[in-house]
């Protein structure tokens, strides 16, 4: 039985986590290991997302999976044989780590047979929503938005302005071609802007701003109608950006919350290494040694 929507503090019951992409930027690792399971220190990115979804008060994680990426769902299943062995050997700390993911939130699988794009992946999740859900969250497992809490603020923006709310960060203009970029206008609130339009990965000279999408979306249920209407866009894929653009054209309110913090892009090796160093330096066991090692390494490379 699922709880009614009124019992969810931020009115979000389901978080959609698209995890069916090919991870081509991370080959050869992603030939057999799903990108979403690569660890930041010791915890897979998708488990961090599950934790963020649970702290938002969501109760269902709709994970979009690919036929050859079964390990992603397995991470959210109990593992009785391993638990028994750890328990027999008195390894309580490790046992808690093994049990953590399935205890965080109920994960349900939605299969995407072929990687037809993020828009296609999100559209498939409509099948698992309850009738009382008029909003869904989407969290991309290769984006870490820190400190966590951006989704809670986005829910407050939706309560004020209605419609859909997305999370944005400012990047240098020369980097905009890697992202979905917002065309915006002020709306009288610090950190909140009204979206006039959205362009997927434009050249710097064509970019309407340097505010770009991060992997956090709070989308009105109308998004599913828009997703049914879009045609393949950039890269031949069905783009979530194009469906959002369609919502805006139809007069649906869309705002961004400008995130004032760190964003790690785990989807490419450069961003992933930075995240590992950041989390590694803050780690209670490994932080001190890592800092010492990096300091030595930097001194050597300078000399
Ligand atoms: P990305 O574009 O970052 O992931 O999509 P990708 O396609 O796996 O990566 P590259 O570009 O080939 O290196 C963002 C998220 O959307 C999911 C991905 O798994 C990732 O978490 N995704 C993407 C899907 O679930 N299905 C798709 O068809 C495409």
Tab-separated table of N, CA and C and ligand atoms in Angstrom, residues 18-25 35-36 112 115-118 121 140-142, ligand 1:
chain	number	residue	atom	x	y	z
A	18	UNK	N	16.606	8.134	-13.705
A	18	UNK	CA	16.971	7.505	-14.978
A	18	UNK	C	18.375	6.893	-14.882
A	19	UNK	N	18.472	5.607	-15.152
A	19	UNK	CA	19.773	4.930	-15.029
A	19	UNK	C	19.948	3.910	-16.155
A	20	UNK	N	19.425	4.245	-17.327
A	20	UNK	CA	19.471	3.279	-18.434
A	20	UNK	C	20.379	3.751	-19.569
A	21	UNK	N	21.141	4.820	-19.324
A	21	UNK	CA	22.010	5.351	-20.381
A	21	UNK	C	23.209	4.442	-20.613
A	22	UNK	N	23.945	4.721	-21.686
A	22	UNK	CA	25.072	3.850	-22.061
A	22	UNK	C	26.375	4.230	-21.370
A	23	UNK	N	26.424	5.426	-20.808
A	23	UNK	CA	27.645	5.842	-20.101
A	23	UNK	C	28.872	5.836	-20.997
A	24	UNK	N	28.711	6.323	-22.233
A	24	UNK	CA	29.828	6.213	-23.192
A	24	UNK	C	31.050	7.024	-22.776
A	25	UNK	N	30.825	8.098	-21.998
A	25	UNK	CA	31.978	8.918	-21.600
A	25	UNK	C	32.838	8.206	-20.564
A	35	UNK	N	27.327	2.858	-14.745
A	35	UNK	CA	27.916	4.120	-14.259
A	35	UNK	C	27.349	4.497	-12.890
A	36	UNK	N	26.053	4.219	-12.698
A	36	UNK	CA	25.353	4.620	-11.466
A	36	UNK	C	25.864	3.857	-10.239
A	112	UNK	N	13.739	0.375	-19.651
A	112	UNK	CA	13.837	1.079	-20.939
A	112	UNK	C	14.638	0.143	-21.856
A	115	UNK	N	18.240	2.847	-25.229
A	115	UNK	CA	18.508	4.201	-24.711
A	115	UNK	C	18.073	5.274	-25.719
A	116	UNK	N	16.790	5.607	-25.690
A	116	UNK	CA	16.250	6.557	-26.671
A	116	UNK	C	16.279	7.995	-26.169
A	117	UNK	N	16.888	8.195	-25.005
A	117	UNK	CA	17.044	9.561	-24.493
A	117	UNK	C	16.403	9.748	-23.129
A	118	UNK	N	16.847	10.819	-22.449
A	118	UNK	CA	16.358	11.112	-21.099
A	118	UNK	C	14.845	11.365	-21.102
A	121	UNK	N	13.120	8.086	-21.256
A	121	UNK	CA	13.285	7.382	-19.973
A	121	UNK	C	12.292	7.910	-18.937
A	140	UNK	N	18.933	12.988	-11.366
A	140	UNK	CA	19.910	12.245	-12.171
A	140	UNK	C	21.016	11.716	-11.265
A	141	UNK	N	21.270	10.413	-11.353
A	141	UNK	CA	22.245	9.824	-10.421
A	141	UNK	C	23.685	10.203	-10.719
A	142	UNK	N	23.923	10.861	-11.865
A	142	UNK	CA	25.311	11.279	-12.096
A	142	UNK	C	25.538	12.742	-11.726
B	1	LIG	P1	23.580	11.094	-19.649
B	1	LIG	O1	23.573	11.572	-21.026
B	1	LIG	O2	24.412	11.815	-18.642
B	1	LIG	O3	24.003	9.566	-19.528
B	1	LIG	O4	22.091	10.981	-19.129
B	1	LIG	P2	24.510	8.553	-20.588
B	1	LIG	O5	23.713	8.655	-21.850
B	1	LIG	O6	24.545	7.238	-19.883
B	1	LIG	O7	25.998	9.081	-20.744
B	1	LIG	P3	26.951	9.259	-22.021
B	1	LIG	O8	26.567	10.605	-22.583
B	1	LIG	O9	26.737	8.110	-22.948
B	1	LIG	O10	28.321	9.251	-21.413
B	1	LIG	C1	21.682	11.401	-17.827
B	1	LIG	C2	20.995	10.258	-17.097
B	1	LIG	O11	19.923	9.753	-17.884
B	1	LIG	C3	20.011	8.350	-18.024
B	1	LIG	C4	21.496	8.007	-17.802
B	1	LIG	O12	21.627	6.690	-17.275
B	1	LIG	C5	21.942	9.084	-16.822
B	1	LIG	O13	21.742	8.687	-15.482
B	1	LIG	N1	19.509	7.964	-19.368
B	1	LIG	C6	20.001	8.579	-20.472
B	1	LIG	C7	18.536	7.003	-19.466
B	1	LIG	O14	18.053	6.445	-18.456
B	1	LIG	N2	18.087	6.633	-20.704
B	1	LIG	C8	18.547	7.218	-21.838
B	1	LIG	O15	18.087	6.841	-22.945
B	1	LIG	C9	19.540	8.211	-21.720
